[in-house]
Amino acid sequence: MIAISRFRVPVAEAASFADRAAAAVRVLEAAKGFRSVDFGRNLDDPELWTITTRWADVGSYRRALQGFEAKSVVVPLLSVAIDEPSAYDDAELVGENQARGSGVGPLS
């Protein structure tokens, strides 16, 4: 499972954001089921950043966001991410993906 979070950060706040992101990454790296992380800045737009993490499964990712340290370090950072879907998995595992509120499936 892959979680991709993108952030728009003013250039003047880049150093502070990078420090906060590094702290969040350290918390995530310690979680059970964590596989890897990529943290980067966009090559064309210096205000765009991403944190991409890979997990054993979606449950591992969700549990990684539950503890006290995650709620005090990771969740506040993720709360300023660009508001867009962020969780991805192998297309064969996801199956037919229906949008919420589509009138189809259990979430309608």
mmCIF file of C-alpha atoms in Angstrom:
data_model
loop_
_atom_site.group_PDB
_atom_site.id
_atom_site.type_symbol
_atom_site.label_atom_id
_atom_site.label_comp_id
_atom_site.label_asym_id
_atom_site.label_seq_id
_atom_site.Cartn_x
_atom_site.Cartn_y
_atom_site.Cartn_z
ATOM 1 C CA MET A 1 0.000 0.000 0.000
ATOM 2 C CA ILE A 2 1.286 3.471 -0.855
ATOM 3 C CA ALA A 3 0.355 6.757 0.831
ATOM 4 C CA ILE A 4 1.206 9.930 -1.077
ATOM 5 C CA SER A 5 0.771 13.287 0.642
ATOM 6 C CA ARG A 6 1.539 16.492 -1.220
ATOM 7 C CA PHE A 7 2.089 19.862 0.400
ATOM 8 C CA ARG A 8 2.210 23.451 -0.839
ATOM 9 C CA VAL A 9 4.734 25.290 1.330
ATOM 10 C CA PRO A 10 5.796 28.922 0.843
ATOM 11 C CA VAL A 11 9.520 29.096 0.083
ATOM 12 C CA ALA A 12 10.087 31.181 3.225
ATOM 13 C CA GLU A 13 8.720 28.274 5.333
ATOM 14 C CA ALA A 14 10.666 25.512 3.566
ATOM 15 C CA ALA A 15 13.266 24.921 6.296
ATOM 16 C CA SER A 16 10.646 24.740 9.044
ATOM 17 C CA PHE A 17 8.476 22.405 6.972
ATOM 18 C CA ALA A 18 11.437 20.137 6.197
ATOM 19 C CA ASP A 19 12.194 19.843 9.927
ATOM 20 C CA ARG A 20 8.559 18.997 10.750
ATOM 21 C CA ALA A 21 8.419 16.485 7.892
ATOM 22 C CA ALA A 22 11.654 14.820 9.022
ATOM 23 C CA ALA A 23 10.202 14.406 12.521
ATOM 24 C CA ALA A 24 7.024 12.871 11.069
ATOM 25 C CA VAL A 25 9.051 10.508 8.910
ATOM 26 C CA ARG A 26 11.000 9.305 11.970
ATOM 27 C CA VAL A 27 7.725 8.457 13.726
ATOM 28 C CA LEU A 28 6.377 6.606 10.689
ATOM 29 C CA GLU A 29 9.616 4.672 10.158
ATOM 30 C CA ALA A 30 9.244 3.171 13.649
ATOM 31 C CA ALA A 31 5.744 1.808 12.930
ATOM 32 C CA LYS A 32 5.074 -1.871 12.362
ATOM 33 C CA GLY A 33 4.426 -2.560 8.693
ATOM 34 C CA PHE A 34 6.439 0.432 7.452
ATOM 35 C CA ARG A 35 8.384 -0.424 4.286
ATOM 36 C CA SER A 36 9.960 2.760 2.894
ATOM 37 C CA VAL A 37 9.671 6.513 2.473
ATOM 38 C CA ASP A 38 10.525 9.102 -0.147
ATOM 39 C CA PHE A 39 10.522 12.756 0.878
ATOM 40 C CA GLY A 40 11.080 15.303 -1.821
ATOM 41 C CA ARG A 41 10.582 18.719 -3.291
ATOM 42 C CA ASN A 42 9.184 19.322 -6.777
ATOM 43 C CA LEU A 43 11.800 20.111 -9.424
ATOM 44 C CA ASP A 44 9.640 22.678 -11.233
ATOM 45 C CA ASP A 45 7.689 24.287 -8.389
ATOM 46 C CA PRO A 46 9.747 24.837 -5.211
ATOM 47 C CA GLU A 47 6.563 25.223 -3.139
ATOM 48 C CA LEU A 48 5.443 21.635 -3.798
ATOM 49 C CA TRP A 49 6.674 18.809 -1.564
ATOM 50 C CA THR A 50 5.708 15.159 -1.148
ATOM 51 C CA ILE A 51 6.011 12.417 1.411
ATOM 52 C CA THR A 52 5.432 8.983 -0.128
ATOM 53 C CA THR A 53 5.366 6.016 2.228
ATOM 54 C CA ARG A 54 5.008 2.316 1.504
ATOM 55 C CA TRP A 55 3.306 -0.066 3.918
ATOM 56 C CA ALA A 56 2.730 -3.803 4.290
ATOM 57 C CA ASP A 57 -1.024 -3.149 4.119
ATOM 58 C CA VAL A 58 -3.611 -0.450 4.725
ATOM 59 C CA GLY A 59 -4.085 -1.583 8.337
ATOM 60 C CA SER A 60 -0.408 -0.927 9.087
ATOM 61 C CA TYR A 61 -0.731 2.599 7.717
ATOM 62 C CA ARG A 62 -3.874 3.330 9.696
ATOM 63 C CA ARG A 63 -2.378 1.959 12.921
ATOM 64 C CA ALA A 64 0.763 4.054 12.367
ATOM 65 C CA LEU A 65 -1.403 7.182 12.682
ATOM 66 C CA GLN A 66 -2.999 6.128 15.986
ATOM 67 C CA GLY A 67 -0.406 6.464 18.750
ATOM 68 C CA PHE A 68 0.248 9.539 20.852
ATOM 69 C CA GLU A 69 3.443 10.443 19.008
ATOM 70 C CA ALA A 70 1.755 10.092 15.622
ATOM 71 C CA LYS A 71 -1.184 12.204 16.729
ATOM 72 C CA SER A 72 1.140 14.930 18.001
ATOM 73 C CA VAL A 73 3.708 14.900 15.156
ATOM 74 C CA VAL A 74 2.400 13.159 12.018
ATOM 75 C CA VAL A 75 -1.306 14.039 12.018
ATOM 76 C CA PRO A 76 -0.743 17.815 12.387
ATOM 77 C CA LEU A 77 1.609 17.699 9.405
ATOM 78 C CA LEU A 78 -0.817 15.652 7.306
ATOM 79 C CA SER A 79 -3.602 18.082 8.182
ATOM 80 C CA VAL A 80 -1.895 20.751 6.039
ATOM 81 C CA ALA A 81 -1.455 18.443 3.038
ATOM 82 C CA ILE A 82 -3.224 19.248 -0.211
ATOM 83 C CA ASP A 83 -6.759 17.879 0.123
ATOM 84 C CA GLU A 84 -6.803 14.964 -2.327
ATOM 85 C CA PRO A 85 -6.985 11.161 -2.147
ATOM 86 C CA SER A 86 -3.693 9.827 -0.823
ATOM 87 C CA ALA A 87 -3.951 6.035 -0.372
ATOM 88 C CA TYR A 88 -3.124 3.699 -3.268
ATOM 89 C CA ASP A 89 -2.785 -0.042 -3.643
ATOM 90 C CA ASP A 90 -2.278 -2.630 -6.348
ATOM 91 C CA ALA A 91 -5.164 -2.270 -8.825
ATOM 92 C CA GLU A 92 -5.931 -5.991 -8.568
ATOM 93 C CA LEU A 93 -6.362 -5.678 -4.797
ATOM 94 C CA VAL A 94 -8.526 -2.562 -4.990
ATOM 95 C CA GLY A 95 -10.949 -4.035 -7.527
ATOM 96 C CA GLU A 96 -13.706 -1.870 -8.944
ATOM 97 C CA ASN A 97 -13.410 1.470 -7.204
ATOM 98 C CA GLN A 98 -16.670 3.401 -6.837
ATOM 99 C CA ALA A 99 -16.659 7.030 -5.758
ATOM 100 C CA ARG A 100 -18.311 7.740 -2.424
ATOM 101 C CA GLY A 101 -21.882 8.873 -2.822
ATOM 102 C CA SER A 102 -22.136 7.283 -6.278
ATOM 103 C CA GLY A 103 -25.205 5.311 -5.250
ATOM 104 C CA VAL A 104 -23.239 2.084 -5.648
ATOM 105 C CA GLY A 105 -21.725 0.071 -2.855
ATOM 106 C CA PRO A 106 -21.712 0.263 0.945
ATOM 107 C CA LEU A 107 -20.575 3.895 1.200
ATOM 108 C CA SER A 108 -23.389 5.357 -0.895
#
